[in-house]
Coordinates of C-alpha atoms in Angstrom, one line a residue:
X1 CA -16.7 11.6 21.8
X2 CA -16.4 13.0 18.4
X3 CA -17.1 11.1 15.5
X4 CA -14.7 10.6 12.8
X5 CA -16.1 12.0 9.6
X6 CA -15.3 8.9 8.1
X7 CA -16.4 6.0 6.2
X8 CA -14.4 2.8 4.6
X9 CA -14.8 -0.8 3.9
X10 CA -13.2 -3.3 6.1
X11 CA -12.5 -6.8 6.6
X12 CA -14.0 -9.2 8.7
X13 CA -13.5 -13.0 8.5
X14 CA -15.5 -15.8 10.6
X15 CA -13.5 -16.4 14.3
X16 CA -14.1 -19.2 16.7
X17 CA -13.0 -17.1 19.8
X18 CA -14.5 -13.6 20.6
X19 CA -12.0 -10.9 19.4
X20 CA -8.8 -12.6 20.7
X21 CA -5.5 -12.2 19.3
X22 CA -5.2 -13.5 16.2
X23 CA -2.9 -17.0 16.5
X24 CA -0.1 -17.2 14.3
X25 CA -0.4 -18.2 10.3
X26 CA 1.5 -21.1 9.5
X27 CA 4.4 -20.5 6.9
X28 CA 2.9 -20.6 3.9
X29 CA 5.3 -23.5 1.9
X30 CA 3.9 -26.4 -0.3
X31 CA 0.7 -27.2 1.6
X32 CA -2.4 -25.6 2.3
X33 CA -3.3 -22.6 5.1
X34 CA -6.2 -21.9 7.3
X35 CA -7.2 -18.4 6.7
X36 CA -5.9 -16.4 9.4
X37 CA -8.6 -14.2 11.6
X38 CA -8.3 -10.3 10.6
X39 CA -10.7 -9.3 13.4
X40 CA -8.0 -7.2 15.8
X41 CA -8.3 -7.0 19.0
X42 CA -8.3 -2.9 18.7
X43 CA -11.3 -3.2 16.1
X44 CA -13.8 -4.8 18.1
X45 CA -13.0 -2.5 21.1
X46 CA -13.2 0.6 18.7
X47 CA -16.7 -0.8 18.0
X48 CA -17.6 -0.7 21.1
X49 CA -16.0 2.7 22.7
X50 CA -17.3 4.4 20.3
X51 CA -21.6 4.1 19.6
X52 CA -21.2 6.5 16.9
X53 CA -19.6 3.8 14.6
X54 CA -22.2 2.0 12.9
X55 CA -20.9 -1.6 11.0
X56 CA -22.7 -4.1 8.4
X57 CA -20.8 -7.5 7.5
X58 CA -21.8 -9.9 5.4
X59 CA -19.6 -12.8 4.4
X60 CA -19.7 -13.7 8.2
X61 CA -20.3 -17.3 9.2
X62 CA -22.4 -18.2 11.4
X63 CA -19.2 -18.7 13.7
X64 CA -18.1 -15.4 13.7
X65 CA -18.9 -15.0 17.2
X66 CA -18.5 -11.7 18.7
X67 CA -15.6 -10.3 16.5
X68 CA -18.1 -10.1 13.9
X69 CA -19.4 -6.2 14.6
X70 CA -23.6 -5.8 15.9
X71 CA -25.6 -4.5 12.8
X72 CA -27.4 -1.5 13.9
X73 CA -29.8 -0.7 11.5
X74 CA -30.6 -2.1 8.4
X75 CA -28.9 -1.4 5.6
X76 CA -28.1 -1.7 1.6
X77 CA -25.9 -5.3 0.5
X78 CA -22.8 -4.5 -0.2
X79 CA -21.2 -7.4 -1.8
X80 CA -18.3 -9.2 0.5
X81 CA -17.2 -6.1 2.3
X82 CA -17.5 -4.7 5.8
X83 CA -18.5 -0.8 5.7
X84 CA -18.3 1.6 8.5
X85 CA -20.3 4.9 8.4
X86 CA -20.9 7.5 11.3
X87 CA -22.7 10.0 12.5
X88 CA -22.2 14.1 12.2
X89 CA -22.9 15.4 15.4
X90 CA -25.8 14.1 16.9
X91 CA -27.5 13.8 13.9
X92 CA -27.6 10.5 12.5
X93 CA -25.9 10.3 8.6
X94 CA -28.7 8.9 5.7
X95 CA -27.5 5.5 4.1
X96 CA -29.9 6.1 1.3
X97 CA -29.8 3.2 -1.2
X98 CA -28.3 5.3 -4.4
X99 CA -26.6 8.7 -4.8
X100 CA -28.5 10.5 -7.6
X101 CA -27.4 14.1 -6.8
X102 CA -24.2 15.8 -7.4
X103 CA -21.1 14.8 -9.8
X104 CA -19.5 12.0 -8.7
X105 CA -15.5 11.1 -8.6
X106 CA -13.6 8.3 -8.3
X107 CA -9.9 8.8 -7.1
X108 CA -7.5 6.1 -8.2
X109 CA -4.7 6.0 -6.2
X110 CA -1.8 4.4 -6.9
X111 CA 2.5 4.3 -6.1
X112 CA 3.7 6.3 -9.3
X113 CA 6.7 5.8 -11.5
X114 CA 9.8 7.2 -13.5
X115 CA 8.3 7.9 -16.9
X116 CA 12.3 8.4 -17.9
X117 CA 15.5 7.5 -16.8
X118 CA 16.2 11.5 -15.7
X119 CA 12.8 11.2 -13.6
X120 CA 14.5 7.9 -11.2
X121 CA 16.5 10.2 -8.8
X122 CA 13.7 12.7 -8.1
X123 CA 11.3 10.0 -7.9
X124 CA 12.9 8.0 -5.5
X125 CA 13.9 11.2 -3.4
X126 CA 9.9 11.4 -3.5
X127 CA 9.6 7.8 -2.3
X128 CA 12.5 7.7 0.5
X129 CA 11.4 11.2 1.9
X130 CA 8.0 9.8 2.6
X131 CA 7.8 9.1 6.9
X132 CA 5.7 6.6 5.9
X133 CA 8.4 4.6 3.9
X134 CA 11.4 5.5 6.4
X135 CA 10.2 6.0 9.7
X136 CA 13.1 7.9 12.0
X137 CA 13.4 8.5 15.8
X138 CA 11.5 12.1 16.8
X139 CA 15.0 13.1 17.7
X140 CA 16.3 13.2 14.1
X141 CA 13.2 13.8 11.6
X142 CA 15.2 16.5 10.7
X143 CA 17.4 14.1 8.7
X144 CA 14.4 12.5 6.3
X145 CA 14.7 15.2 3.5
X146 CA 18.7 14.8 4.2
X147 CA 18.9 10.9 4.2
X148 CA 16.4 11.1 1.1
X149 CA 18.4 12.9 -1.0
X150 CA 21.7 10.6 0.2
X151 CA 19.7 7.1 -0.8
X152 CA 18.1 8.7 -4.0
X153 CA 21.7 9.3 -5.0
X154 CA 23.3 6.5 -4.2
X155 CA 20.4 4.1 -5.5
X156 CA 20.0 5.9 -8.9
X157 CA 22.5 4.5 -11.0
X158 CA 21.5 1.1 -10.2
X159 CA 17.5 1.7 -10.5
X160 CA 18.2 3.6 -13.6
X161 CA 19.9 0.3 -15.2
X162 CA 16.5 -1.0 -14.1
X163 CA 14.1 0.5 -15.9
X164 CA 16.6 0.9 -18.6
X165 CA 16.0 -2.8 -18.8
X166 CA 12.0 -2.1 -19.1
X167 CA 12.2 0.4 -21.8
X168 CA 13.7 3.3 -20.4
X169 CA 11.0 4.3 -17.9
X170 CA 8.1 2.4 -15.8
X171 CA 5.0 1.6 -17.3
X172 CA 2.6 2.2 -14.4
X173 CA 1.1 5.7 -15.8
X174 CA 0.0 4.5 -18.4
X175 CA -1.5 1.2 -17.6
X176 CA -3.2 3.1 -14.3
X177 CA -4.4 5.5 -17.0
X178 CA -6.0 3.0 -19.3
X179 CA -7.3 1.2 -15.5
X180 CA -9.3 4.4 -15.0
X181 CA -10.3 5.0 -18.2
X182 CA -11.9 1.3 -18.9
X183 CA -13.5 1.4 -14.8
X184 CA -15.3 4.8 -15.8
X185 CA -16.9 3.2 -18.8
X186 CA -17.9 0.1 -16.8
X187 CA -19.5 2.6 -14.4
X188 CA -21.4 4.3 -17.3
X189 CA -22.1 1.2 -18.4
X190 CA -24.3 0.3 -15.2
X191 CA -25.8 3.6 -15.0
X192 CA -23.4 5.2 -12.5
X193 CA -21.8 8.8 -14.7
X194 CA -19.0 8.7 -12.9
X195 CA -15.4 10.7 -13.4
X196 CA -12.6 8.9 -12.3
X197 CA -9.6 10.8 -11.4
X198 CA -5.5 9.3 -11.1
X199 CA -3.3 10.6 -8.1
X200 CA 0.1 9.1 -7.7
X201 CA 1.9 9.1 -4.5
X202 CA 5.4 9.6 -5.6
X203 CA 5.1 10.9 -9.4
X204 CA 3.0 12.7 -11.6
X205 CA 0.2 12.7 -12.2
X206 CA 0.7 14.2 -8.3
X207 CA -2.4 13.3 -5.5
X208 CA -2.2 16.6 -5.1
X209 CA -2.6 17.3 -9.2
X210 CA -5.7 15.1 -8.8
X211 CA -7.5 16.9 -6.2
X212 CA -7.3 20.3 -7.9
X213 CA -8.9 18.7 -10.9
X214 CA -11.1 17.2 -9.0
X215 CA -12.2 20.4 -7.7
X216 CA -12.2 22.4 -11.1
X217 CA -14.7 19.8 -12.3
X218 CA -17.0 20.3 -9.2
X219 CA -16.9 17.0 -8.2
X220 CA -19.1 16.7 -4.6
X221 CA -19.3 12.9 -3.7
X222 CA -16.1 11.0 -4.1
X223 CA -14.9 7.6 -3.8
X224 CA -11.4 6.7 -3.1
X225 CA -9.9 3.7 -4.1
X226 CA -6.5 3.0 -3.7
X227 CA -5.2 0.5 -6.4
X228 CA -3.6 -1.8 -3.6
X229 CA -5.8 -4.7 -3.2
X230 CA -4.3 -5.4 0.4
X231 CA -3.9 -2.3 2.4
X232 CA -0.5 -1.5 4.1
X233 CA 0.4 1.5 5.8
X234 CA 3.3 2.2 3.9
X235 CA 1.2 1.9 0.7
X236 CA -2.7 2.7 1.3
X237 CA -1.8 4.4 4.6
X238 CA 0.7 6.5 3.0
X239 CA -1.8 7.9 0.5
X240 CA -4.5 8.2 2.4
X241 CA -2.5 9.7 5.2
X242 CA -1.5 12.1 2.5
X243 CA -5.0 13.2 1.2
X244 CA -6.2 13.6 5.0
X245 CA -3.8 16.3 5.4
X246 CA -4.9 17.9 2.2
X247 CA -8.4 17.9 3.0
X248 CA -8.1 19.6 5.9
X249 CA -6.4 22.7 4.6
X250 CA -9.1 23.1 2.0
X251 CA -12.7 24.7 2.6
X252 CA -14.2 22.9 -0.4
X253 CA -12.6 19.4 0.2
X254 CA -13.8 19.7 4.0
X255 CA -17.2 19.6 2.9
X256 CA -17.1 17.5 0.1
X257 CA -18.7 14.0 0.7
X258 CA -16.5 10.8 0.6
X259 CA -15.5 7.7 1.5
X260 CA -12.7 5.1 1.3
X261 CA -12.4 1.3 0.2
X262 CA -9.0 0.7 2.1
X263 CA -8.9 -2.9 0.9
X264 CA -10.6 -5.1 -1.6
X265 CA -8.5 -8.3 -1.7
X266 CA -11.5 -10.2 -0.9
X267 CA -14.1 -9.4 -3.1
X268 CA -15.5 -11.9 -5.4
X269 CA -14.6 -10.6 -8.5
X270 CA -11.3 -10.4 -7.8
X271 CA -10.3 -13.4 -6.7
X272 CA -12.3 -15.0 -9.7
X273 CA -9.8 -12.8 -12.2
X274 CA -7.2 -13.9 -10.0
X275 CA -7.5 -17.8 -10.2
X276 CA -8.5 -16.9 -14.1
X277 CA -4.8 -15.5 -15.1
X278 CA -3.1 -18.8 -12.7
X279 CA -5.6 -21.1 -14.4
X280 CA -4.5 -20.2 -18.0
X281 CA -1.0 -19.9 -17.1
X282 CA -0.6 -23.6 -15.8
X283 CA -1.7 -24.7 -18.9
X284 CA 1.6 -23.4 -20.7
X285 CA 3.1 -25.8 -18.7
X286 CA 3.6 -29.8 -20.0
X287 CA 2.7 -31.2 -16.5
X288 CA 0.7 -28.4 -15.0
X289 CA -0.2 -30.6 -11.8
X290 CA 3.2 -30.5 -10.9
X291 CA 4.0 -26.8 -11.1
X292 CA 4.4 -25.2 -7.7
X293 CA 2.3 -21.7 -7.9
X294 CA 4.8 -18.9 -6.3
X295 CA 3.0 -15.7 -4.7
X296 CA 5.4 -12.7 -4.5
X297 CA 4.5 -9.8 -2.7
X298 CA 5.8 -6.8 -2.1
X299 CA 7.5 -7.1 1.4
X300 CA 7.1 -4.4 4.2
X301 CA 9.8 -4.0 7.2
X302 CA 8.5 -6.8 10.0
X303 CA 8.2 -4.1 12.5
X304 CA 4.9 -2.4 11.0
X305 CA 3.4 -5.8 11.9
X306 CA 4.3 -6.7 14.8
X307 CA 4.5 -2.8 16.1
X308 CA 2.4 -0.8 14.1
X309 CA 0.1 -3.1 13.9
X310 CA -0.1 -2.9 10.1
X311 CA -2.9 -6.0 8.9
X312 CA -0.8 -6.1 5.6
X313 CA 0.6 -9.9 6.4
X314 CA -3.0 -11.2 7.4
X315 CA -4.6 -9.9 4.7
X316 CA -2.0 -11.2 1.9
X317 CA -2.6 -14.3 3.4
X318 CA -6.1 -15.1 3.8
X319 CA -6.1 -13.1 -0.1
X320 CA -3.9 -16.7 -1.1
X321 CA -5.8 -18.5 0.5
X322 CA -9.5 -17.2 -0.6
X323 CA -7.5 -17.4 -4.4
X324 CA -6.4 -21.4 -3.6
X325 CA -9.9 -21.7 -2.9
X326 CA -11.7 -20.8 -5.7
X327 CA -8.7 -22.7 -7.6
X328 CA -9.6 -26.0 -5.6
X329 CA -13.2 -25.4 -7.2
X330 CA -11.8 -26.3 -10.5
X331 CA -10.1 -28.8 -9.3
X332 CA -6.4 -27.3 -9.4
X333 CA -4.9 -28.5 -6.2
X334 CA -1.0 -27.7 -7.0
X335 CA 1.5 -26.8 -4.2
X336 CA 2.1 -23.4 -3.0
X337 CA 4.0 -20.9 -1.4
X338 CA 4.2 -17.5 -0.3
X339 CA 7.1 -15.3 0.3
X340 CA 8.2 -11.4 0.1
X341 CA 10.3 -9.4 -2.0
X342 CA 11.8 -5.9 -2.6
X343 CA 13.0 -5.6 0.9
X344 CA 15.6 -2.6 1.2
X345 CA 18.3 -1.9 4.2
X346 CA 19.6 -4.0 6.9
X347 CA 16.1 -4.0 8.8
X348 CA 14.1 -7.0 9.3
X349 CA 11.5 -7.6 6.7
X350 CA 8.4 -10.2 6.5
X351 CA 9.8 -13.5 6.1
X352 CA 10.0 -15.7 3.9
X353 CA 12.0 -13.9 1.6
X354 CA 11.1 -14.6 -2.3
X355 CA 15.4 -15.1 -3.5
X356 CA 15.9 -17.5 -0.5
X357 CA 12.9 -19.1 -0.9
X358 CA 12.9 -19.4 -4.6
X359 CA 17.2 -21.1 -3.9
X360 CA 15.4 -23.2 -0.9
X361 CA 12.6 -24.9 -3.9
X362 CA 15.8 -25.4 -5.5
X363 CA 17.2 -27.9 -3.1
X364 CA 14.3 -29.4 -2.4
X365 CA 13.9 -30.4 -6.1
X366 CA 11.1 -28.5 -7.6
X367 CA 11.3 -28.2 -11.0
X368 CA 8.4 -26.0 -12.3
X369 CA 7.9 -22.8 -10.8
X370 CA 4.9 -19.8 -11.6
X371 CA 5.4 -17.0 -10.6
X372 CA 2.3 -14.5 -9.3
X373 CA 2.9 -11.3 -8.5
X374 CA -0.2 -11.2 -5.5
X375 CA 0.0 -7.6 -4.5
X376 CA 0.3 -5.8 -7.7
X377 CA -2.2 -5.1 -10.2
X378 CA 0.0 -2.8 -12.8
X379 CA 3.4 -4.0 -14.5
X380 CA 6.1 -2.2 -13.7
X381 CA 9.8 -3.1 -11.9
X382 CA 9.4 -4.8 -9.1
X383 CA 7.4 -7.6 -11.8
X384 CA 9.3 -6.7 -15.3
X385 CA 12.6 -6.7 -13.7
X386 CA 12.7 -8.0 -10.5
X387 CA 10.7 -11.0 -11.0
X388 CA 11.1 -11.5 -14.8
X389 CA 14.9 -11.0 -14.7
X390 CA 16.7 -11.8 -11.5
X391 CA 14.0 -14.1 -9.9
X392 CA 14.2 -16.1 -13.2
X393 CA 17.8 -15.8 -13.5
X394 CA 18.1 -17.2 -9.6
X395 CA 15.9 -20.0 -9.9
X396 CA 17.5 -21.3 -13.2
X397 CA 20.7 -21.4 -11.3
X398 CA 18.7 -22.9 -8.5
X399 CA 18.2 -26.0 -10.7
X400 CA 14.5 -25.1 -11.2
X401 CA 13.8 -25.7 -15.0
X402 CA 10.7 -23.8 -15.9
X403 CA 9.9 -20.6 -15.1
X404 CA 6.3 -18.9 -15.6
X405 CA 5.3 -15.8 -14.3
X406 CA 1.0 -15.1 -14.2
X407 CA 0.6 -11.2 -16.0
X408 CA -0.4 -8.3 -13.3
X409 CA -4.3 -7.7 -14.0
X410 CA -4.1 -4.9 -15.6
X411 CA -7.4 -4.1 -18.1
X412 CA -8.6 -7.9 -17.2
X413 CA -12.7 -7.2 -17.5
X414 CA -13.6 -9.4 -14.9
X415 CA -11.2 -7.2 -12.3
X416 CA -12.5 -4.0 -14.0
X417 CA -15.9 -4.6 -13.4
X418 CA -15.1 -6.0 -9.6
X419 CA -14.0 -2.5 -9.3
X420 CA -17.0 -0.9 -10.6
X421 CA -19.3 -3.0 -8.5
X422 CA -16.8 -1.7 -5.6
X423 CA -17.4 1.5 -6.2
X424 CA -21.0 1.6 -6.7
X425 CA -21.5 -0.5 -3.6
X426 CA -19.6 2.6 -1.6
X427 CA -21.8 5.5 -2.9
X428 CA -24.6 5.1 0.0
X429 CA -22.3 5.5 2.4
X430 CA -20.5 9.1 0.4
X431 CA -22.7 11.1 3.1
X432 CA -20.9 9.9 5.9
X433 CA -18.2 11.7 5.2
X434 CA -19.6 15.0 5.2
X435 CA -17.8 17.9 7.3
X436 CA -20.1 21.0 8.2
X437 CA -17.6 23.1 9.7
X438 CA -14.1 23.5 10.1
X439 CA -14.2 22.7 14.0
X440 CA -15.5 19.6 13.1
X441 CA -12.3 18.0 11.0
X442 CA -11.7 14.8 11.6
X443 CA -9.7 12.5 10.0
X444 CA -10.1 11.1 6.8
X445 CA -10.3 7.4 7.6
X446 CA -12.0 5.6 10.4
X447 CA -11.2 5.0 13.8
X448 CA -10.7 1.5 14.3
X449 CA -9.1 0.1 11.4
X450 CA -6.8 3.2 8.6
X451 CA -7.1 5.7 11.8
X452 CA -5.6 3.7 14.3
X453 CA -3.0 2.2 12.4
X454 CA -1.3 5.6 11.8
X455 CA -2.4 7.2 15.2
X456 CA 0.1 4.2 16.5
X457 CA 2.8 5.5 15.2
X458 CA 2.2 9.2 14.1
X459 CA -0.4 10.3 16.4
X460 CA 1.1 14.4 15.5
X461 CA -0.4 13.9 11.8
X462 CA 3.3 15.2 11.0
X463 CA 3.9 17.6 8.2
X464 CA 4.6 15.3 4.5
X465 CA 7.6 16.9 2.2
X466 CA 6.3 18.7 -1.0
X467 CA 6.6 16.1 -3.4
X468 CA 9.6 16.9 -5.6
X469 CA 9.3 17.8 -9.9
X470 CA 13.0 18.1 -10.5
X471 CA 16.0 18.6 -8.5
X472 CA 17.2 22.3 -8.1
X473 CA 20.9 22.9 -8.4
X474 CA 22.7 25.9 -8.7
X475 CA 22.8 29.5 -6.7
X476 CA 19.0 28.5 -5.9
X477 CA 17.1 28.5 -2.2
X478 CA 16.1 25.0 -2.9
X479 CA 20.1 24.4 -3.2
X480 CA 20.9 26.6 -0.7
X481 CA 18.8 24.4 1.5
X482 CA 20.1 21.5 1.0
X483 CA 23.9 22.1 1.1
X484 CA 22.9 24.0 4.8
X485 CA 21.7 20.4 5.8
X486 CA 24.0 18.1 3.7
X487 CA 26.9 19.9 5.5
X488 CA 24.7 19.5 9.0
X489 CA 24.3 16.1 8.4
X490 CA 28.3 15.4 7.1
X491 CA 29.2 17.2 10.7
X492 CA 27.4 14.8 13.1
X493 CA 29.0 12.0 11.0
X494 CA 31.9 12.7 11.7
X495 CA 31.2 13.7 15.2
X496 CA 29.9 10.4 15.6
X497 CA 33.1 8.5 14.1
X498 CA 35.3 11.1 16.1
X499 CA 33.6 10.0 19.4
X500 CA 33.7 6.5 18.8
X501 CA 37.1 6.1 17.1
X502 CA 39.2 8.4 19.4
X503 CA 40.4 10.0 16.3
X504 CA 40.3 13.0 14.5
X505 CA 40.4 17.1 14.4
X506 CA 38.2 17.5 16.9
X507 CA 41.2 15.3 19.0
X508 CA 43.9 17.0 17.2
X509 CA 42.7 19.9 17.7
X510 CA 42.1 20.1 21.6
X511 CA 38.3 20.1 21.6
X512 CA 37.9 16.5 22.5
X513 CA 40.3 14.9 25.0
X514 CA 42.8 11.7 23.1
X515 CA 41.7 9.3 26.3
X516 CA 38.0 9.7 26.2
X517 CA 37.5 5.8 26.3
X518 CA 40.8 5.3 27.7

């Protein structure tokens, strides 16, 4: 078989049973968790299908039994990650120890937000048009541009009251800006003269805007590194689903070397930064023993779990409980809980949710409350709003009394240099991802872990909408456009409502029979 021209880091966790189904995490709710296996069964059996893939973990335990992938050949340390390489063709890819020649790139990528209020409808048109993000029957993809435009609208007003709220506009640019600009001086600083490079998913500065700079500066190794330290298909996935199908349109990004770090919510450094930022913010508190430590994340619909087969839920957990860990080691032991917020639409979403669980602590008398924001690294809405505003509000009337809320990592040195050790630990494996020939495209991320995830549910690779600058109107094609397929969409409404009512001109008028369901 072919081998993807791919190379990321992966997780792998110790197991007592040979690549079985993961069993199911407990709740987390004021008590402790076992960290939950993230060795799928689809992994291991990717592994093994496919000789090509070649796999070095360290951070197994000595009872990792056989989910813990066969080394094949020795290999560079790379910290507390799993990295799978491959081969080109039948010849076998170098894993030298350091990359010396060529410019090397670092791609940042990251969500995206409003800078202003006028950029909220555009940018969530961006967000909702995204497959990824709304996923629709094959029989009506026609409507995601439509239905995009229909939710930007009608969520505007209310998001722009939002950021209104933060300052007019969200913060994330600029703090992913100064996150770039501090990790390419802690690569300097350990010898690595690296660029690094921001591409947004849903705003400026565009993926797309990234890449072409990328190329201008004649970048030729590049490591990409997606801001989210738990990797989600409708986050990481989205991106790198994005960049796959920009790479292979382009003759010089084809042969460019690279590789991915899909997730990194296990690393050391990390985790150390994490329990750093909780550790200082108990203290604020008059009886910091008895403050229960809230992680929020950002929620994703329950069906990419439990269908797609997204690892987001498994990671987030074993992430709290790796962070709990290194708390215990300095003796902090307080009560915890998990739970998920930002959840859109009438679908069903990871449970538990953060404002019923926040009402549920309530009842149950808790009184002290810190809030941790687990899954993002950058301020912007979901924690300045969200969290600091109507989380805060709700657990005041909940009866909780004090409310703290542990800053999003941000500049914090220890993270920065965590990612720079990331990073570096990547470059032997750039090779892997060479392409020699156009034939020879594969995709972007590796079978069995990034690869399979979206092949689950998108196994056409799907064309992704333009991203969107501003909004057209007028006598314009773009306008032209959309009116064509606002009015298609406005007729099968009410087609719809005419079929199931039993009312309308369509039965007025003779085209439909009054007694259909009579």
């Amino acid at each position: 078989m072919k081998s993807p021209a791919a190379a990321a880091t992966a997780t792998a966790s110790s197991s007592s049973s040979p690549c079985l189904p993961s069993p199911p995490n407990p709740r987390l709710h004021l008590g402790r968790l076992r960290r939950p296996a993230v060795c799928f069964p689809r992994y291991c059996e990717s592994a093994r299908r496919c000789p090509s893939l070649r796999v070095e973990a360290s951070r197994l335990g000595p009872d990792a039994g056989n989910c813990a992938p066969r080394i094949l050949s020795e290999k560079p340390p790379v910290g507390c990650c799993a990295v799978v390489t491959s081969q080109a063709g039948d010849r076998e890819v170098s894993s030298a120890p350091v990359v010396t020649n060529g410019e090397i790139g670092v791609l940042l990528l990251n969500l995206g937000g409003p800078e202003t209020l006028d950029d909220v409808q555009p940018f969530l048109f961006n967000l909702f048009a995204d497959p990824d993000i709304i996923r629709l029957p094959r029989l009506f993809r026609f409507l995601q541009r439509p239905l995009a435009q229909f939710i930007s609208v009608l969520r505007a007003p209310k998001s722009k009251e939002g950021y209104a709220s933060i300052g007019g506009g969200s913060p994330l640019r600029g703090i992913t800006d100064a996150q770039a600009e501090e990790l390419r001086k802690s690569l300097w600083e350990k010898n690595v003269p690296a660029k690094v490079y921001v591409g947004m998913r849903y705003w400026h500065p565009f993926t797309e805007e990234a890449i072409e700079q990328i190329k201008r500066d004649g970048i030729t190794k590049l490591v990409v590194l997606p801001l989210y330290p738990q990797f989600s298909i409708s986050t990481s996935g989205s991106s790198l689903r994005l960049l796959e199908s920009i790479f292979r349109e382009d003759e010089y990004l084809v042969n460019m070397q690279h590789t991915v770090i899909p997730s990194w919510y296990q690393r050391e450094g990390y985790i150390k930064a994490m329990a750093n930022l909780i550790d200082k913010e108990l203290q604020t508190f008059e009886n910091p023993e008895k403050v229960v430590i809230f992680f929020s994340a950002h929620g994703v619909p329950l069906a990419y779990v439990e269908e797609a087969g997204d690892p987001y839920k498994a990671e987030m957990e074993e992430c709290v409980d790796l962070i709990m860990e290194e708390l215990e080691k300095r003796r902090i032991t307080n009560s915890f809980t998990l739970a998920y917020q930002s959840r859109v639409g009438p679908v069903e979403w990871l449970k538990p949710y953060t404002d019923e669980t926040i009402m549920d602590l309530g009842r149950k008398g808790v009184k002290s409350i810190l809030a941790v924001p687990i899954s993002f690294v950058s301020e912007h809405i979901e924690t300045l709003e969200e969290i600091d505003v109507e989380y805060k509000e709700l657990a005041l009337k909940s009866g909780i009394e004090k409310w703290g809320r542990v800053p999003a990592l941000g500049c914090e040195p220890t993270f920065i240099s965590d990612l720079a050790d990331a990073v570096i630990e990547s470059l032997p494996y750039v090779g892997a991802m060479a392409v020699s020939n156009l034939e020879a495209r594969q995709s972007l991320v590796p079978l069995g872990s990034v690869e399979e995830l979206l092949a689950v549910y998108d196994s056409q690779r799907r064309e992704l909408p333009p991203p969107v600058t501003v909004w057209e109107w007028g006598w314009t094609k773009s306008a032209e456009t959309w009116n064509g397929r606002a009015a298609m969409l406005a007729v099968l409404v009410l087609l719809v409502l005419e079929v199931t009512t039993g009312e309308g001109f369509l039965h007025q008028w003779g085209v439909l029979p009054l007694r259909l369901f009579h």
